[in-house]
Coordinates of C-alpha atoms in Angstrom, one line a residue:
M171 CA 7.2 -0.8 -24.1
D172 CA 8.9 2.3 -22.9
L173 CA 8.1 2.6 -19.2
S174 CA 10.8 5.0 -18.5
L175 CA 10.0 8.1 -16.1
E176 CA 11.1 11.0 -18.3
N177 CA 8.4 9.4 -21.3
T178 CA 5.6 9.0 -18.7
L179 CA 5.6 11.5 -16.5
P180 CA 4.9 15.3 -17.0
E181 CA 7.6 17.7 -16.2
A182 CA 5.7 19.1 -13.3
V183 CA 5.1 15.8 -11.7
R184 CA 8.9 15.2 -11.7
A185 CA 9.6 17.9 -9.8
Q186 CA 7.5 16.1 -7.0
W187 CA 9.3 13.3 -7.6
P188 CA 13.2 13.4 -8.5
Y189 CA 13.9 10.2 -7.8
K190 CA 15.7 7.6 -10.1
P191 CA 13.9 4.8 -11.8
R192 CA 15.3 1.7 -11.6
Y193 CA 13.3 -1.5 -12.8
A194 CA 13.0 -5.4 -11.7
D195 CA 12.1 -8.7 -13.3
A196 CA 9.2 -9.5 -10.9
N197 CA 7.9 -13.2 -12.6
G198 CA 8.1 -11.5 -16.1
W199 CA 6.6 -8.1 -15.1
R200 CA 8.5 -5.1 -15.6
M201 CA 8.2 -3.6 -11.9
H202 CA 9.7 -0.3 -11.0
Y203 CA 11.0 1.0 -7.6
I204 CA 12.9 3.5 -6.1
D205 CA 16.1 2.9 -4.1
E206 CA 17.4 5.9 -2.1
G207 CA 19.9 6.1 0.5
E208 CA 21.7 3.5 2.7
G209 CA 21.4 1.4 5.9
D210 CA 18.5 -0.8 6.9
P211 CA 15.9 -0.9 4.6
V212 CA 12.4 0.6 4.6
V213 CA 10.0 -0.5 2.4
L214 CA 6.9 1.5 1.9
L215 CA 4.3 -0.1 -0.1
H216 CA 1.5 1.7 -1.5
G217 CA -2.1 0.1 -2.2
N218 CA -5.2 0.7 -4.7
P219 CA -5.4 2.9 -7.0
T220 CA -2.0 4.5 -6.1
W221 CA 1.7 4.4 -6.5
G222 CA 5.0 5.3 -5.0
F223 CA 4.2 9.0 -5.6
L224 CA 2.1 8.6 -2.5
Y225 CA 5.4 8.4 0.2
R226 CA 6.7 11.4 -1.5
E227 CA 7.0 13.7 1.7
M228 CA 8.2 10.5 3.7
I229 CA 11.5 9.3 1.3
D230 CA 13.8 12.4 2.0
P231 CA 13.1 12.7 5.8
L232 CA 13.8 8.4 6.2
V233 CA 16.9 8.8 3.8
R234 CA 18.4 11.6 5.9
S235 CA 17.7 9.3 9.2
G236 CA 20.1 7.1 7.9
R237 CA 18.1 4.7 6.5
R238 CA 17.7 3.3 2.3
V239 CA 14.1 3.9 1.2
I240 CA 13.0 1.6 -1.2
V241 CA 9.3 2.1 -2.6
P242 CA 8.2 -0.3 -5.4
D243 CA 5.2 0.5 -7.6
M244 CA 2.6 -2.6 -7.8
I245 CA 2.5 -4.6 -10.9
G246 CA -0.7 -2.7 -12.6
F247 CA 0.1 0.7 -10.8
G248 CA 2.5 3.7 -11.1
L249 CA 5.1 3.3 -13.7
S250 CA 5.8 -0.6 -13.2
E251 CA 3.7 -2.5 -16.3
K252 CA 0.1 -3.1 -16.3
P253 CA -1.3 -6.3 -17.4
T254 CA -4.6 -5.8 -19.6
R255 CA -5.6 -9.6 -18.3
E256 CA -7.5 -10.1 -15.0
Q257 CA -5.8 -13.4 -14.4
A258 CA -2.6 -11.8 -14.0
H259 CA -4.0 -9.9 -10.7
S260 CA -4.7 -12.6 -8.2
L261 CA -3.8 -11.8 -4.3
D262 CA -0.9 -14.7 -4.7
G263 CA 1.0 -13.5 -7.4
H264 CA 0.8 -9.7 -6.0
A265 CA 2.5 -11.1 -3.5
A266 CA 5.0 -13.3 -5.4
N267 CA 5.7 -10.3 -7.1
L268 CA 7.0 -8.8 -4.1
T269 CA 9.0 -11.0 -2.7
A270 CA 10.7 -11.3 -6.2
L271 CA 11.9 -7.8 -5.9
M272 CA 12.9 -8.4 -2.5
R273 CA 14.8 -11.8 -3.3
Q274 CA 16.3 -9.7 -6.4
L275 CA 17.8 -7.1 -3.4
D276 CA 18.3 -9.2 -1.3
L277 CA 17.1 -7.2 1.4
T278 CA 17.4 -8.3 5.1
R279 CA 16.3 -6.5 8.6
I280 CA 13.4 -4.7 6.4
M281 CA 11.1 -2.3 8.1
L282 CA 8.2 -3.2 6.0
V283 CA 5.6 -0.2 5.7
C284 CA 2.1 -1.8 4.8
H285 CA -1.0 0.8 3.3
D286 CA -4.3 -0.6 1.8
W287 CA -3.4 -4.0 -0.8
G288 CA -0.1 -3.2 0.6
G289 CA -1.1 -5.0 4.2
P290 CA -2.4 -7.9 2.9
T291 CA 0.3 -8.1 -0.2
G292 CA 3.3 -7.2 2.5
L293 CA 1.9 -9.1 5.3
S294 CA 1.7 -12.2 3.4
F295 CA 5.8 -11.4 2.0
A296 CA 6.3 -10.8 6.0
M297 CA 4.8 -14.2 6.9
S298 CA 6.5 -16.5 4.6
N299 CA 9.8 -14.9 4.8
P300 CA 10.3 -13.7 8.2
A301 CA 14.3 -14.1 8.4
R302 CA 14.2 -11.3 6.0
V303 CA 11.6 -9.0 8.1
R304 CA 12.8 -6.5 10.9
A305 CA 10.1 -5.1 12.1
L306 CA 6.4 -3.8 10.8
T307 CA 4.5 -0.8 10.5
I308 CA 0.9 -1.2 9.5
M309 CA -1.5 1.6 8.5
S310 CA -5.0 1.9 7.1
T311 CA -5.6 -1.8 5.9
W312 CA -6.8 -5.0 6.9
A313 CA -5.8 -8.9 7.4
W314 CA -8.7 -10.7 8.2
P315 CA -11.9 -12.1 6.1
L316 CA -15.4 -11.6 5.8
P317 CA -15.5 -8.7 5.1
P318 CA -12.6 -6.1 6.5
A319 CA -15.6 -3.2 7.1
E320 CA -19.3 -2.3 7.0
F321 CA -18.6 0.2 4.2
H322 CA -17.4 -2.7 2.0
T323 CA -21.0 -4.8 2.7
R324 CA -22.7 -1.6 1.0
I325 CA -24.7 -2.1 -2.3
F326 CA -22.7 1.3 -3.4
P327 CA -20.0 1.8 -4.1
W328 CA -18.1 -1.8 -2.8
R329 CA -20.8 -4.4 -4.4
M330 CA -21.4 -2.7 -7.7
M331 CA -17.6 -3.1 -8.1
H332 CA -18.3 -7.1 -8.0
A333 CA -21.1 -6.6 -10.6
P334 CA -19.6 -8.0 -14.0
L335 CA -20.4 -4.6 -15.6
V336 CA -20.7 -1.8 -13.6
G337 CA -17.4 -2.5 -11.9
P338 CA -15.3 -2.0 -15.2
Y339 CA -17.4 0.8 -16.0
L340 CA -17.5 2.8 -13.1
L341 CA -13.9 2.1 -12.3
G342 CA -11.9 1.2 -15.7
K343 CA -13.6 3.7 -17.7
H344 CA -14.9 6.8 -15.5
R345 CA -11.8 6.0 -13.2
A346 CA -14.0 6.8 -10.4
L347 CA -11.6 5.6 -7.8
A348 CA -8.4 7.0 -9.7
G349 CA -10.1 10.6 -10.1
R350 CA -12.7 10.9 -7.4
G351 CA -12.1 7.9 -5.0
V352 CA -8.6 9.3 -3.6
Y353 CA -9.8 13.2 -3.5
L354 CA -12.7 12.0 -1.2
S355 CA -10.3 10.3 0.8
V356 CA -8.3 13.1 1.9
V357 CA -8.7 15.4 4.5
D358 CA -7.0 18.6 3.0
R359 CA -9.0 18.2 -0.6
E360 CA -7.5 21.6 -2.1
K361 CA -4.3 21.2 -1.9
F362 CA -4.3 17.2 -3.3
G363 CA -6.7 18.9 -6.1
R364 CA -3.5 21.2 -6.7
S365 CA -0.2 18.9 -6.3
A366 CA -1.5 15.4 -6.7
Q367 CA -4.9 14.3 -8.1
A368 CA -3.6 14.8 -11.8
V369 CA -0.3 12.8 -10.6
Y370 CA -2.5 9.7 -10.2
E371 CA -4.7 10.3 -12.7
S372 CA -1.7 10.6 -15.2
A373 CA -0.3 7.4 -14.0
L374 CA -3.5 5.5 -15.4
P375 CA -4.4 7.4 -18.0
E376 CA -6.4 4.7 -20.1
P377 CA -9.5 2.2 -19.3
A378 CA -7.3 -0.8 -19.8
S379 CA -4.6 0.8 -17.5
R380 CA -7.1 0.8 -14.7
L381 CA -7.9 -3.0 -14.8
L382 CA -6.3 -3.5 -11.4
T383 CA -8.7 -0.6 -9.7
W384 CA -11.4 -2.4 -10.2
V385 CA -10.1 -6.3 -10.1
W386 CA -8.5 -5.8 -6.6
P387 CA -12.0 -4.7 -5.0
R388 CA -13.3 -8.3 -6.0
W389 CA -10.4 -10.0 -4.1
I390 CA -12.1 -8.7 -0.8
P391 CA -13.7 -11.2 0.7
L392 CA -17.6 -10.5 1.1
D393 CA -19.1 -13.9 1.6
E394 CA -17.9 -18.0 2.2
N395 CA -17.3 -18.2 -1.4
A396 CA -15.0 -15.4 -2.2
R397 CA -11.7 -17.0 -3.7
A398 CA -9.4 -15.0 -1.2
L399 CA -11.0 -16.4 2.0
P400 CA -8.5 -19.3 2.5
R401 CA -5.4 -16.6 1.9
F402 CA -6.8 -14.0 4.3
R403 CA -7.4 -16.8 7.0
W404 CA -3.8 -18.3 6.7
L405 CA -2.9 -14.3 6.8
E406 CA -5.0 -13.9 10.3
Q407 CA -3.5 -17.1 11.9
K408 CA 0.1 -16.6 11.2
L409 CA -0.3 -12.9 12.2
S410 CA -1.8 -14.0 15.4
Q411 CA 1.7 -15.8 15.9
C412 CA 4.0 -12.8 14.7
K413 CA 6.9 -11.7 17.2
L414 CA 8.3 -9.1 15.3
P415 CA 8.3 -5.7 16.5
A416 CA 5.3 -3.9 15.1
M417 CA 3.5 -0.5 14.9
I418 CA 0.3 0.7 14.3
I419 CA -0.9 4.0 12.4
W420 CA -3.7 5.2 11.7
G421 CA -5.8 8.1 10.0
R422 CA -8.4 10.1 12.3
E423 CA -11.1 10.3 10.0
D424 CA -10.5 7.1 7.9
D425 CA -14.0 6.4 6.6
V426 CA -12.6 3.2 4.9
F427 CA -11.1 1.2 7.3
D428 CA -12.2 3.0 10.6
A429 CA -9.7 3.3 13.4
A430 CA -11.5 2.4 16.4
T431 CA -12.3 -0.9 14.8
F432 CA -9.3 -1.9 12.1
S433 CA -6.5 -0.4 14.7
H434 CA -8.1 -2.2 17.6
R435 CA -8.3 -5.6 15.8
F436 CA -4.8 -5.6 14.8
K437 CA -4.1 -4.7 18.3
Q438 CA -5.7 -7.8 19.2
L439 CA -3.7 -9.7 16.7
L440 CA -0.1 -8.0 17.5
P441 CA -0.8 -6.9 21.1
H442 CA 3.0 -6.1 21.5
A443 CA 2.8 -3.9 18.6
E444 CA 3.6 0.1 19.6
G445 CA 0.2 2.4 18.9
P446 CA -2.0 3.5 17.8
F447 CA -0.5 6.3 16.8
L448 CA -3.5 8.4 15.2
V449 CA -2.8 11.1 12.7
T450 CA -4.3 13.4 10.6
G451 CA -5.9 11.7 7.4
R452 CA -8.4 9.9 6.2
H453 CA -7.7 6.4 4.1
F454 CA -4.7 8.3 2.0
L455 CA -3.2 9.5 5.4
Q456 CA 0.1 9.9 3.7
E457 CA -1.5 13.1 1.5
D458 CA -1.8 15.0 5.0
S459 CA 0.6 13.5 7.6
G460 CA 3.3 12.1 5.7
P461 CA 6.4 13.9 7.4
E462 CA 4.4 13.0 10.8
I463 CA 4.4 9.7 9.7
A464 CA 8.0 9.2 8.9
D465 CA 9.2 10.7 12.0
L466 CA 7.0 8.1 13.9
I467 CA 8.7 5.5 11.8
R468 CA 12.2 7.1 12.6
H469 CA 11.6 7.2 16.5
F470 CA 10.6 3.6 16.1
L471 CA 13.5 2.3 14.3
N472 CA 15.9 4.5 16.7
R473 CA 14.1 2.7 19.4
L474 CA 14.6 -0.7 18.0
D475 CA 18.3 0.0 17.3
E476 CA 18.9 1.5 20.9
R477 CA 17.5 -2.2 22.1
E478 CA 19.7 -4.3 19.9
R479 CA 22.7 -2.4 21.2
S480 CA 21.9 -2.9 24.8
Q481 CA 21.5 -6.3 24.2

């Protein structure tokens, strides 16, 4: 299967995403990532149903600040291989795929930026590999069980996504999440519709390629029998003991993971974390405030550098 950038994305998309495509073997799957700049690594993690393109307005500012920026596409999204079997998409499997990439690149002193499913995936990596991680930035995600928010207990859309037929029909055949879902989760929808919506849709062109858009919601624990419950209990417990430098950034308008509930809960788990810093944005806050988020990360890393130099 040819997953090269040139054969996957239209010319108009490449104008917004001019980065050299790179590929790694992640536990037998072909994972796409970009690797730009030099210095301590900043790893930017996306979630469902986006890909590295989500961070397009953050990459260059971070590179110019003297950082090496690495942006992987999770297996199943973007320019990475898209398995067509649900069994390929366990939460632990995705954390293992990320770990495989980080180890192949032999990254240390990582600033790990976690958003959406990049939260449980990236934080699982960080808690299992603390010697490789320098700091955390946490945005619009969660890391505890049962369930993450009232939003996820509603019959529509989340409990319907768990239904055996309705979930695959709406999210797979009709790309409800990759299309309308992302559009509704940004503030400046006119700009998003003009410059970005078609990009996300083009990366998931067929129902089979959209498998993960409806499989991942099924890993959100909704009751005591949920298959991911032990992982989230472990993650919550490990985070409560975590001493890594951390920063919390949230979208003011986020109605999927509302700032008052979720940033507060992360502040409880990580009381030493800086923030929460609120920026314009719904769930996909990078679409509305990418440069501002990059600036917050840049200043945070500069403070860490100064602290190290003074020790």
